[in-house]
Coordinates of C-alpha atoms and ligand atoms in Angstrom, one line a residue:
M992 CA 0.0 0.0 0.0
A993 CA 1.6 3.3 -1.0
T994 CA 1.2 6.5 1.0
D995 CA 3.4 9.5 1.4
K996 CA 2.4 10.0 5.0
R997 CA 4.9 10.3 7.9
A998 CA 4.2 9.2 11.4
L999 CA 6.0 9.8 14.7
V1000 CA 5.3 7.3 17.5
T1001 CA 6.3 7.8 21.1
G1002 CA 6.4 4.7 23.3
V1003 CA 7.5 2.9 20.2
T1004 CA 9.3 0.1 22.2
G1005 CA 6.2 -0.7 24.2
Q1006 CA 3.4 -3.2 23.5
D1007 CA 1.2 -0.9 21.4
G1008 CA 4.3 0.7 19.8
G1009 CA 5.2 -2.7 18.3
H1010 CA 1.7 -3.4 17.0
L1011 CA 1.4 0.1 15.6
S1012 CA 4.8 0.1 14.0
A1013 CA 3.8 -3.1 12.1
L1014 CA 0.5 -1.6 11.1
L1015 CA 1.9 1.7 9.8
I1016 CA 4.7 0.0 7.9
E1017 CA 2.1 -2.3 6.3
K1018 CA 0.2 0.8 5.3
G1019 CA 3.3 2.3 3.6
Y1020 CA 4.0 5.1 6.2
T1021 CA 7.4 6.5 6.8
V1022 CA 7.7 5.8 10.5
F1023 CA 9.8 7.5 13.1
G1024 CA 9.9 6.3 16.7
L1025 CA 11.0 8.2 19.8
I1026 CA 13.3 6.2 22.0
R1027 CA 14.5 7.3 25.4
G1028 CA 17.7 6.9 27.4
Q1029 CA 21.4 6.9 26.7
H1030 CA 21.4 3.2 26.4
N1031 CA 17.9 1.6 25.9
P1032 CA 18.2 -2.2 26.2
K1033 CA 15.1 -2.6 23.9
K1034 CA 16.7 -0.7 21.0
L1035 CA 18.5 -3.5 19.4
A1036 CA 15.6 -5.9 19.4
Y1037 CA 13.3 -3.1 18.1
Q1038 CA 15.7 -2.2 15.3
H1039 CA 16.1 -5.9 14.4
E1040 CA 12.3 -6.3 14.0
F1041 CA 11.6 -2.9 12.4
P1042 CA 14.7 -1.9 10.4
Q1043 CA 12.5 0.5 8.4
V1044 CA 11.7 2.7 11.4
T1045 CA 14.0 5.7 12.1
L1046 CA 14.6 6.0 15.8
I1047 CA 15.0 9.4 17.3
E1048 CA 16.5 9.8 20.8
G1049 CA 14.2 11.8 23.1
D1050 CA 12.3 11.8 26.3
L1051 CA 8.7 13.1 27.0
T1052 CA 10.1 15.1 30.0
D1053 CA 12.6 16.9 27.8
P1054 CA 10.8 19.5 25.5
T1055 CA 14.0 20.3 23.6
S1056 CA 14.3 16.6 22.5
L1057 CA 10.7 16.7 21.4
F1058 CA 11.1 19.8 19.3
R1059 CA 14.1 18.1 17.6
A1060 CA 12.1 15.0 17.0
M1061 CA 9.3 17.1 15.4
E1062 CA 11.9 18.8 13.1
I1063 CA 13.4 15.4 12.0
A1064 CA 10.1 13.5 11.6
D1065 CA 8.0 16.3 10.2
P1066 CA 5.0 14.1 10.8
D1067 CA 1.5 14.1 9.4
E1068 CA 0.4 12.0 12.4
V1069 CA 1.7 11.7 16.0
Y1070 CA 0.7 8.8 18.2
N1071 CA 1.5 9.6 21.8
L1072 CA 1.8 6.2 23.4
G1073 CA 4.8 6.9 25.7
A1074 CA 4.0 6.8 29.4
V1075 CA 4.7 5.4 32.8
S1076 CA 1.9 2.9 32.2
H1077 CA 2.0 0.5 35.2
V1078 CA -0.6 1.4 37.8
G1079 CA 1.2 -0.2 40.7
F1080 CA 4.5 1.5 39.8
S1081 CA 2.7 4.8 39.7
F1082 CA 1.9 4.6 43.4
K1083 CA 5.6 4.2 44.2
N1084 CA 6.7 6.8 41.6
P1085 CA 3.9 9.4 41.5
T1086 CA 6.0 12.4 40.6
L1087 CA 7.7 10.7 37.7
T1088 CA 4.3 9.5 36.6
L1089 CA 3.0 13.0 36.5
D1090 CA 6.0 14.3 34.6
V1091 CA 5.9 11.6 31.9
T1092 CA 2.3 10.5 31.7
G1093 CA 0.7 13.9 32.4
K1094 CA 3.1 16.7 31.5
G1095 CA 4.6 14.7 28.7
V1096 CA 1.4 15.1 26.7
L1097 CA 1.6 18.9 27.1
N1098 CA 5.2 18.8 26.0
M1099 CA 4.3 16.9 22.8
L1100 CA 1.4 19.3 22.0
E1101 CA 3.7 22.3 22.5
A1102 CA 6.3 20.7 20.3
I1103 CA 3.7 20.4 17.5
R1104 CA 2.3 23.9 18.0
L1105 CA 5.5 25.9 18.5
T1106 CA 7.2 24.3 15.5
G1107 CA 4.3 25.6 13.4
R1108 CA 2.6 22.2 12.8
S1109 CA -0.8 22.9 14.4
E1110 CA -2.7 22.7 11.1
R1111 CA -0.7 19.9 9.5
T1112 CA -0.1 17.3 12.2
R1113 CA -2.8 15.1 13.7
F1114 CA -2.3 13.9 17.3
Y1115 CA -3.5 10.7 19.0
Q1116 CA -3.5 10.7 22.8
A1117 CA -3.5 7.3 24.6
S1118 CA -6.1 7.9 27.2
T1119 CA -7.4 5.1 29.4
S1120 CA -10.3 3.4 31.1
E1121 CA -8.3 3.9 34.3
M1122 CA -9.7 7.4 34.3
F1123 CA -13.2 6.0 35.1
G1124 CA -12.1 4.3 38.3
G1125 CA -14.5 1.4 38.5
L1126 CA -16.5 2.6 41.5
D1127 CA -20.1 1.5 42.1
Y1128 CA -21.8 4.9 41.8
N1129 CA -19.9 5.5 38.6
R1130 CA -20.7 2.3 36.8
P1131 CA -23.3 2.3 34.1
G1132 CA -24.8 -1.1 33.6
R1133 CA -23.9 -1.3 29.9
G1134 CA -20.3 -0.1 30.5
Y1135 CA -18.5 3.1 30.4
N1136 CA -18.7 5.3 27.3
E1137 CA -17.5 8.7 26.2
E1138 CA -20.1 10.4 28.4
S1139 CA -19.3 8.6 31.7
L1140 CA -17.9 10.4 34.7
F1141 CA -14.2 10.2 35.6
H1142 CA -12.9 9.2 39.0
P1143 CA -9.3 8.0 38.7
R1144 CA -8.0 5.8 41.5
S1145 CA -4.2 6.0 41.0
P1146 CA -1.4 8.5 40.3
Y1147 CA -1.4 7.0 36.8
G1148 CA -5.1 7.5 36.3
V1149 CA -4.9 11.1 37.6
A1150 CA -1.9 11.9 35.3
K1151 CA -3.7 10.4 32.3
L1152 CA -6.8 12.5 33.1
Y1153 CA -4.6 15.6 32.9
G1154 CA -3.2 14.3 29.6
H1155 CA -6.8 13.7 28.3
W1156 CA -8.0 17.2 29.2
I1157 CA -4.9 19.1 28.0
A1158 CA -5.3 17.2 24.7
K1159 CA -9.0 18.2 24.4
N1160 CA -8.0 21.8 25.4
Y1161 CA -5.5 22.1 22.5
R1162 CA -8.3 20.8 20.2
E1163 CA -10.7 23.5 21.5
S1164 CA -8.1 26.3 21.9
Y1165 CA -6.0 26.0 18.8
G1166 CA -8.3 23.9 16.5
M1167 CA -5.7 21.2 16.4
F1168 CA -6.7 17.7 15.1
V1169 CA -6.4 15.9 18.5
S1170 CA -8.2 12.6 19.2
C1171 CA -8.2 10.7 22.4
G1172 CA -8.7 7.0 22.4
I1173 CA -10.1 5.9 25.8
L1174 CA -8.8 2.3 25.6
F1175 CA -9.8 -0.5 28.0
N1176 CA -7.1 -3.1 28.8
H1177 CA -5.6 -4.7 25.8
E1178 CA -3.0 -7.5 25.9
G1179 CA -1.2 -10.0 23.7
E1180 CA 2.2 -11.6 23.0
R1181 CA 3.9 -8.2 23.2
R1182 CA 2.5 -7.3 26.6
G1183 CA 5.1 -6.5 29.3
T1184 CA 5.6 -9.3 31.8
E1185 CA 4.8 -6.9 34.7
F1186 CA 1.1 -6.8 33.7
V1187 CA -1.1 -9.5 35.2
T1188 CA -2.2 -11.3 32.0
R1189 CA 1.3 -11.8 30.6
K1190 CA 2.7 -12.6 34.1
I1191 CA 0.1 -15.4 34.3
T1192 CA 0.6 -16.7 30.7
Q1193 CA 4.4 -16.7 31.2
A1194 CA 4.1 -18.6 34.5
V1195 CA 1.6 -21.1 33.0
A1196 CA 4.0 -21.8 30.2
R1197 CA 6.9 -22.4 32.6
I1198 CA 4.8 -24.4 35.0
S1199 CA 3.7 -26.7 32.1
L1200 CA 7.4 -27.4 31.4
G1201 CA 8.3 -27.9 35.1
E1202 CA 10.4 -24.8 35.1
Q1203 CA 8.4 -22.9 37.7
D1204 CA 6.3 -24.1 40.7
Y1205 CA 3.9 -21.2 41.3
V1206 CA 3.1 -17.5 40.5
E1207 CA 2.8 -14.7 43.1
L1208 CA -0.1 -12.3 42.5
G1209 CA -2.1 -9.6 44.3
D1210 CA -5.9 -9.4 44.3
L1211 CA -7.7 -11.9 42.2
W1212 CA -11.2 -10.5 42.2
P1213 CA -10.8 -7.3 40.1
K1214 CA -12.4 -7.5 36.7
R1215 CA -11.1 -6.0 33.5
D1216 CA -12.5 -5.6 30.0
W1217 CA -9.6 -7.4 28.2
G1218 CA -9.1 -7.2 24.4
Y1219 CA -6.3 -7.9 22.0
A1220 CA -3.8 -5.1 21.3
G1221 CA -3.6 -5.8 17.6
D1222 CA -7.3 -4.9 17.3
Y1223 CA -6.9 -1.7 19.3
V1224 CA -4.0 -0.1 17.4
R1225 CA -6.2 -0.4 14.3
G1226 CA -8.7 1.7 16.1
M1227 CA -6.1 4.3 17.0
W1228 CA -5.2 4.7 13.3
Q1229 CA -8.9 4.9 12.3
M1230 CA -9.4 7.8 14.8
L1231 CA -6.7 9.8 12.9
Q1232 CA -8.2 9.0 9.5
H1233 CA -11.7 10.2 10.5
D1234 CA -12.9 13.5 9.1
Q1235 CA -12.9 15.2 12.5
P1236 CA -11.1 14.9 15.8
D1237 CA -13.1 13.3 18.6
D1238 CA -12.8 10.9 21.6
F1239 CA -13.6 7.2 21.3
V1240 CA -13.9 4.3 23.7
L1241 CA -12.4 1.0 22.5
A1242 CA -13.5 -2.1 24.6
T1243 CA -14.9 -5.6 24.2
G1244 CA -18.1 -5.1 26.3
K1245 CA -17.2 -8.1 28.4
S1246 CA -15.5 -8.2 31.8
H1247 CA -13.5 -11.0 33.4
S1248 CA -11.9 -11.3 36.8
V1249 CA -8.2 -12.2 37.3
E1250 CA -9.5 -15.6 38.5
D1251 CA -11.3 -16.1 35.2
F1252 CA -8.1 -15.3 33.4
L1253 CA -6.2 -17.8 35.6
A1254 CA -8.8 -20.5 34.9
A1255 CA -8.7 -20.0 31.2
A1256 CA -4.9 -19.9 31.1
F1257 CA -4.4 -23.0 33.2
G1258 CA -7.1 -24.6 31.2
E1259 CA -4.9 -24.2 28.1
I1260 CA -2.4 -26.7 29.7
G1261 CA -5.1 -29.0 31.0
V1262 CA -5.0 -27.9 34.6
A1263 CA -8.6 -27.5 36.0
D1264 CA -7.6 -26.5 39.6
W1265 CA -5.1 -23.6 39.3
R1266 CA -5.2 -22.7 43.1
P1267 CA -2.2 -24.8 44.1
Y1268 CA -0.1 -22.8 41.6
V1269 CA -1.0 -19.3 42.9
R1270 CA 0.1 -17.5 46.0
Q1271 CA -0.7 -14.1 47.2
N1272 CA 2.1 -11.6 47.7
P1273 CA 1.1 -8.3 49.4
E1274 CA 3.8 -6.5 47.2
F1275 CA 1.3 -6.7 44.3
L1276 CA -1.6 -5.2 46.2
R1277 CA -2.4 -1.5 45.4
P1278 CA -3.4 1.2 47.9
A1279 CA -6.6 1.7 46.0
E1280 CA -8.0 -0.8 43.5
V1281 CA -10.2 -0.4 40.5
D1282 CA -12.9 -3.1 41.1
I1283 CA -14.4 -3.5 37.7
L1284 CA -13.9 -2.1 34.2
L1285 CA -16.4 -2.7 31.4
G1286 CA -16.5 -0.6 28.3
D1287 CA -19.1 0.3 25.6
A1288 CA -17.4 0.8 22.2
S1289 CA -20.7 1.5 20.3
K1290 CA -19.5 4.9 19.1
A1291 CA -16.2 3.6 17.6
E1292 CA -18.1 0.8 16.0
G1293 CA -20.8 3.0 14.6
V1294 CA -18.7 6.1 13.6
L1295 CA -15.3 4.5 12.7
G1296 CA -16.5 1.0 11.7
W1297 CA -14.1 -0.4 14.3
R1298 CA -14.2 -4.2 14.7
R1299 CA -12.4 -6.7 16.9
E1300 CA -11.2 -10.0 15.7
V1301 CA -10.0 -11.7 18.9
D1302 CA -12.2 -12.6 21.9
F1303 CA -11.3 -13.4 25.5
D1304 CA -10.7 -17.1 24.9
G1305 CA -8.8 -16.4 21.7
L1306 CA -6.6 -13.9 23.6
V1307 CA -5.7 -16.3 26.4
A1308 CA -5.1 -19.2 24.0
R1309 CA -2.8 -17.0 21.8
M1310 CA -0.8 -15.7 24.8
V1311 CA -0.3 -19.1 26.4
S1312 CA 0.7 -20.7 23.1
H1313 CA 3.2 -17.9 22.4
D1314 CA 4.7 -18.1 25.9
R1315 CA 5.0 -21.9 25.7
G1316 CA 6.8 -21.5 22.4
L1317 CA 9.2 -19.0 24.0
A1318 CA 9.7 -21.2 27.1
R1319 CA 10.5 -24.3 25.0
S1320 CA 13.1 -22.3 23.1
G1321 CA 14.6 -21.1 26.3
G1322 CA 13.2 -17.5 26.0
Ligands
NAP2534 P1 4.0 0.0 27.6 O1 4.2 -1.3 26.9 O2 4.3 0.2 29.0 O3 4.9 1.1 26.8 C1 5.2 2.4 27.3 C2 6.2 3.1 26.4 O4 6.5 4.4 26.9 C3 7.6 2.4 26.3 O5 8.0 2.4 25.0 C4 8.5 3.2 27.2 O6 9.8 3.2 26.8 C5 7.9 4.6 26.9 N1 8.3 5.6 27.9 C6 8.3 5.5 29.2 N2 8.8 6.6 29.8 C7 9.1 7.5 28.8 C8 9.7 8.7 28.7 N3 10.0 9.4 29.8 N4 9.9 9.3 27.5 C9 9.5 8.6 26.4 N5 9.0 7.4 26.3 C10 8.8 6.8 27.5 O7 2.6 0.6 27.3 P2 1.4 0.1 26.3 O8 0.7 -1.1 26.9 O9 2.1 -0.1 24.9 O10 0.5 1.3 26.2 C11 0.7 2.4 25.3 C12 0.0 3.6 25.8 O11 -1.4 3.4 26.0 C13 0.4 4.1 27.2 O12 0.4 5.5 27.2 C14 -0.6 3.5 28.2 O13 -0.7 4.2 29.4 C15 -1.8 3.6 27.3 N6 -2.9 2.6 27.6 C16 -2.6 1.3 27.6 C17 -3.6 0.3 27.8 C18 -3.3 -1.1 27.8 O14 -4.2 -1.9 28.2 N7 -2.2 -1.6 27.2 C19 -4.9 0.8 27.9 C20 -5.2 2.1 27.9 C21 -4.2 3.0 27.7 P3 10.9 2.2 27.4 O15 10.7 1.0 26.4 O16 12.2 2.8 27.2 O17 10.5 1.9 28.8
GDD2535 N1 0.3 -6.1 37.4 C1 -0.3 -7.0 38.3 N2 0.6 -7.9 38.9 N3 -1.6 -6.9 38.5 C2 -2.1 -7.8 39.4 C3 -1.3 -8.7 40.0 C4 0.1 -8.8 39.8 O1 0.8 -9.6 40.3 N4 -2.1 -9.5 40.8 C5 -3.4 -9.0 40.7 N5 -3.4 -8.0 39.8 C6 -4.5 -7.2 39.4 C7 -4.3 -5.7 39.6 O2 -4.5 -5.3 40.9 C8 -5.5 -5.2 38.7 O3 -6.7 -5.2 39.4 C9 -5.5 -6.2 37.6 O4 -4.8 -7.4 38.1 C10 -4.9 -5.8 36.3 O5 -3.6 -5.2 36.5 P1 -2.6 -4.8 35.3 O6 -2.5 -6.0 34.4 O7 -1.4 -4.3 36.0 O8 -3.5 -3.7 34.5 P2 -4.3 -2.4 35.0 O9 -5.7 -2.7 34.8 O10 -3.9 -2.0 36.4 O11 -3.7 -1.3 34.0 C11 -3.6 -1.6 32.6 O12 -4.8 -1.3 31.9 C12 -5.1 0.1 31.9 C13 -6.4 0.3 31.2 O13 -7.5 0.0 32.0 C14 -2.4 -0.9 32.1 O14 -2.1 -1.3 30.8 C15 -2.6 0.6 32.1 O15 -1.6 1.3 31.4 C16 -3.9 0.9 31.3 O16 -4.2 2.3 31.2

């Protein structure tokens, strides 16, 4: 597919960054990725997988580096995926989280505006269902949508809410094409092993090979609306192709507990009773928990024609199968 479009992706070494890089390359984009740090251990693997992508050194907390990135990439589209993205980590590192996940959005928007790209460059902000908070009073029966109230329950959620509102403010104040995707949890074979789904599927794979005895987790009752990351990055791209900027929820409309995920993942290796393989470790409990997340993606489905291909069972099967392959090859 040929296009002369140029895209800059922050957070390019993350889960969504990998899926989005593949999608944009397939669509013929010239892709630039922001990579942080003097020596980023993920750089070599990323370059090996995506040699077509030009990596630009920069950090969301360093405006000068973002101005430089904007001049080099001269992008038609910016996907701002970079963030401190782990909720538990954000409780222990709240100031860093604010700087990267919150102020980093402002730094990106200013880099676009002050380099004279307000009219040309479209901006995607990675907003999150964590902004809703999962509290009883705030939980519509059919799931959260674009009209639902926000009540973030972590430093991460609060920082994301700032990012969400400053992005909307630049849309309203400067007429910039800024769209926010309010995405519910999405997982897959690229998911970081610090997140509960991948932690479980990696453990299940190792347990099945006799390489691990049990997995240590926090609370097992919270429920999440878990989808597949490959489906969700397509939605991000669709948001920036739409004729006007807007906010969209992406979700599956189904919610499962961590226990449900455990049962499905252990079921993939023929283990019906997973309890002997799971221990609770208070280190993984959070000062405040989000009880349940359930999303309603009707707007994205109706307006953008967004569709999902992978359901919950398919997601779990895919992740366990991938991690068993990795474990067998010593990965
Ligand atoms: P991820 O795997 O944790 O990736 C985060 C990326 O941000 C990494 O590439 C990381 O770089 C980069 N980053 C961290 N600090 C940075 C800094 N100071 N400057 C520049 N880059 C920095 O996250 P993800 O799952 O792909 O999620 C992508 C985005 O969507 C995030 O903003 C996340 O908060 C949001 N989101 C995710 C979900 C989900 O379920 N996955 C749902 C809703 C919203 P390093 O590789 O160097 O660490
Ligand atoms: N990470 C982790 N590790 N979570 C655990 C563990 C554990 O050992 N044990 C239980 N959990 C519970 C968490 O307390 C939470 O209720 C649930 O599993 C999911 O945790 P995560 O996988 O860390 O995801 P998250 O829902 O907190 O946040 C993810 O989704 C958000 C969208 O709703 C992240 O990707 C965020 O960046 C994203 O915005």
